[in-house]
Tab-separated table of C-alpha atoms in Angstrom:
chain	number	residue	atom	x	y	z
A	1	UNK	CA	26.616	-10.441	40.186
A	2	UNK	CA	24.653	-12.984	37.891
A	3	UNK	CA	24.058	-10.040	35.350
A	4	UNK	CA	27.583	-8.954	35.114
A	5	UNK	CA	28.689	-12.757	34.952
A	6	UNK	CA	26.162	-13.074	31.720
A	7	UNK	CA	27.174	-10.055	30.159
A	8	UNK	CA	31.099	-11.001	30.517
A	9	UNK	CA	29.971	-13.979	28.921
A	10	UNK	CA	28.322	-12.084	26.032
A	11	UNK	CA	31.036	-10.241	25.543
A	12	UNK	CA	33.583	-13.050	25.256
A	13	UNK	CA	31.114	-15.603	22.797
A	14	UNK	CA	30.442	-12.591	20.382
A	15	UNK	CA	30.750	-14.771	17.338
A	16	UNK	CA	33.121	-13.769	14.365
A	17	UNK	CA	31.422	-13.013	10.888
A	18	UNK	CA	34.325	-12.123	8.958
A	19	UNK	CA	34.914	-14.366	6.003
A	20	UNK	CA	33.056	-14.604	2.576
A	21	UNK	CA	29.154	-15.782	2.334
A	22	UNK	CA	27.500	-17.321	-0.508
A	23	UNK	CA	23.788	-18.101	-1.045
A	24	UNK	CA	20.745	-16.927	-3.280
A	25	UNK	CA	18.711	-13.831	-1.976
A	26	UNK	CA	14.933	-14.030	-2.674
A	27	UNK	CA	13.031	-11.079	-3.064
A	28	UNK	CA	9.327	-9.836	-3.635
A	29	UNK	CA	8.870	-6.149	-4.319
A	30	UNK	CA	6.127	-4.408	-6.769
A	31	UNK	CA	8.308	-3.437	-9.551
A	32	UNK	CA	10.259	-6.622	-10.111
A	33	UNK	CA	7.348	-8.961	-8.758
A	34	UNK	CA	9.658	-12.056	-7.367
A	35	UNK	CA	12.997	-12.561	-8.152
A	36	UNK	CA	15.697	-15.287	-7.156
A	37	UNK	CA	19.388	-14.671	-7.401
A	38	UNK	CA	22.988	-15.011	-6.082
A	39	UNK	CA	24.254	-12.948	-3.668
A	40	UNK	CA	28.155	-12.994	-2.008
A	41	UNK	CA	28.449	-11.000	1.048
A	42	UNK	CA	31.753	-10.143	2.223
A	43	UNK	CA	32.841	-9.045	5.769
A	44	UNK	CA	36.009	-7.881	5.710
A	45	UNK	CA	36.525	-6.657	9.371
A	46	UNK	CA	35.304	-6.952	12.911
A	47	UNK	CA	36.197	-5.263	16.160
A	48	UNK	CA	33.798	-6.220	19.264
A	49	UNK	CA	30.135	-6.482	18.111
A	50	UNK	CA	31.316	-3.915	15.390
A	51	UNK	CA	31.669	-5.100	11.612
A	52	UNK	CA	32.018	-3.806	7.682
A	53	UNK	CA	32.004	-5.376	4.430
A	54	UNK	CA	30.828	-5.238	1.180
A	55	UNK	CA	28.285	-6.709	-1.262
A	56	UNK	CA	28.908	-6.299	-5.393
A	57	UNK	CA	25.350	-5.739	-6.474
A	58	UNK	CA	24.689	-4.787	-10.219
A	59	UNK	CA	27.902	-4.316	-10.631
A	60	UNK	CA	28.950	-1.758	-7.944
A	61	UNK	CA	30.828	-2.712	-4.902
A	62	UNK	CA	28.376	-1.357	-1.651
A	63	UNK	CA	30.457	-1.008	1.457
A	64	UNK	CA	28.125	-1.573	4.884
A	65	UNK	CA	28.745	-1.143	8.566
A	66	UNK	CA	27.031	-3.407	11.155
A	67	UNK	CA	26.248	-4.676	14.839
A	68	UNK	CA	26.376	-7.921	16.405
A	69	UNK	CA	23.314	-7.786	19.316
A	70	UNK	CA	24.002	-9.202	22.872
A	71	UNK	CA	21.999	-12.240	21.710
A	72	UNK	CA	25.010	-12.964	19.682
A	73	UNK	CA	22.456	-14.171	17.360
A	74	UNK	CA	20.835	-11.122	15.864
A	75	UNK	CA	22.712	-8.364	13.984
A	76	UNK	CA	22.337	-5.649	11.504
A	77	UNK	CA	23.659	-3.295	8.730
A	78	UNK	CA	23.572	-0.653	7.094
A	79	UNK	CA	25.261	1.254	3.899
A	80	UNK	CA	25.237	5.184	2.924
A	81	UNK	CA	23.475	4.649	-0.149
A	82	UNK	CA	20.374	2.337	0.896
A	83	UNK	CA	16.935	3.457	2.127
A	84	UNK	CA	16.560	-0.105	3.952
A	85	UNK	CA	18.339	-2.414	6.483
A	86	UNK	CA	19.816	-5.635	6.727
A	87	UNK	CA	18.505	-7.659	9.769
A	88	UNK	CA	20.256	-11.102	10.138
A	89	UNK	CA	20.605	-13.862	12.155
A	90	UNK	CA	23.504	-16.528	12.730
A	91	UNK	CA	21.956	-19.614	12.376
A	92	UNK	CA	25.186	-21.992	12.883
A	93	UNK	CA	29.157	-21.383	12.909
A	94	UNK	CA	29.111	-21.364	9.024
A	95	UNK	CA	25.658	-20.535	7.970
A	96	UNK	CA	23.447	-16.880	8.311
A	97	UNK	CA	20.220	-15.481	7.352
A	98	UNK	CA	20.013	-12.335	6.481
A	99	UNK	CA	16.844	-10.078	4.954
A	100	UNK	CA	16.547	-6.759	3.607
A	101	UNK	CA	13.865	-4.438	3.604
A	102	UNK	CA	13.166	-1.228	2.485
A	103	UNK	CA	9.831	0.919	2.940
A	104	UNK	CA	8.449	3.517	0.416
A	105	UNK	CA	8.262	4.033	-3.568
A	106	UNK	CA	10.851	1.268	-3.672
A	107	UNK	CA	9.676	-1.107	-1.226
A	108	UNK	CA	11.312	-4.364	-0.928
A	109	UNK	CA	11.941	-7.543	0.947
A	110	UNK	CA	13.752	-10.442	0.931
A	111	UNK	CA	16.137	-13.220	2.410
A	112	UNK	CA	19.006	-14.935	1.597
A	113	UNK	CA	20.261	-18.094	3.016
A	114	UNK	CA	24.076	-17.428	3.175
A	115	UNK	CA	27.193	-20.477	3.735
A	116	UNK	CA	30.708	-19.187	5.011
A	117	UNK	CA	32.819	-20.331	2.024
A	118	UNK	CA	36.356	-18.305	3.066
């Protein structure tokens, strides 16, 4: 009975991401060396544990699908046109981490700090 109890509890604390998030993403990869700049992330839906947004990088908006863990801490995304993932972490009501990385010819990495602004 204890498991079920702590996984009704999971269930019912799975926190809510949607909104818009602002921070700078810093990156390290072998073509650009490191680099520093703004990102906006925004989460425009959420069902369960199940998410999707968009991010406007370079210029092109990059729609992304992701998963809230059973931590409730951890989650992750993905988009159609990226060879990497997004791992992230909710690090208070308002505030996220999340990091990207990406394996291979264009191998990348990096973290941004993000604050819920809407």
């Amino acid at each position: 009975a204890q498991v079920t109890l702590n996984q009704a509890q999971a269930e019912e604390n799975i926190p809510n991401l949607i909104g818009t998030w602002d921070g700078k993403n810093k990156t390290i990869s072998e073509k650009k060396g490191y680099k520093t700049k703004k990102k906006t992330i925004y989460i425009t839906e959420q069902k369960d544990r199940r998410f999707k947004g968009h991010v406007i990088y370079s210029g092109r908006k990059i729609n992304f699908f992701g998963v809230v863990y059973p931590d409730n801490i951890s989650f992750t995304w993905v988009s159609k046109g990226s060879r990497g993932y997004n791992h992230g972490r909710i690090l208070t009501k308002d505030k996220i981490a999340a990091c990207y990385v990406e394996a291979g010819i264009g191998a990348t990495a990096g973290c941004a700090t993000l604050k819920k602004t809407k």
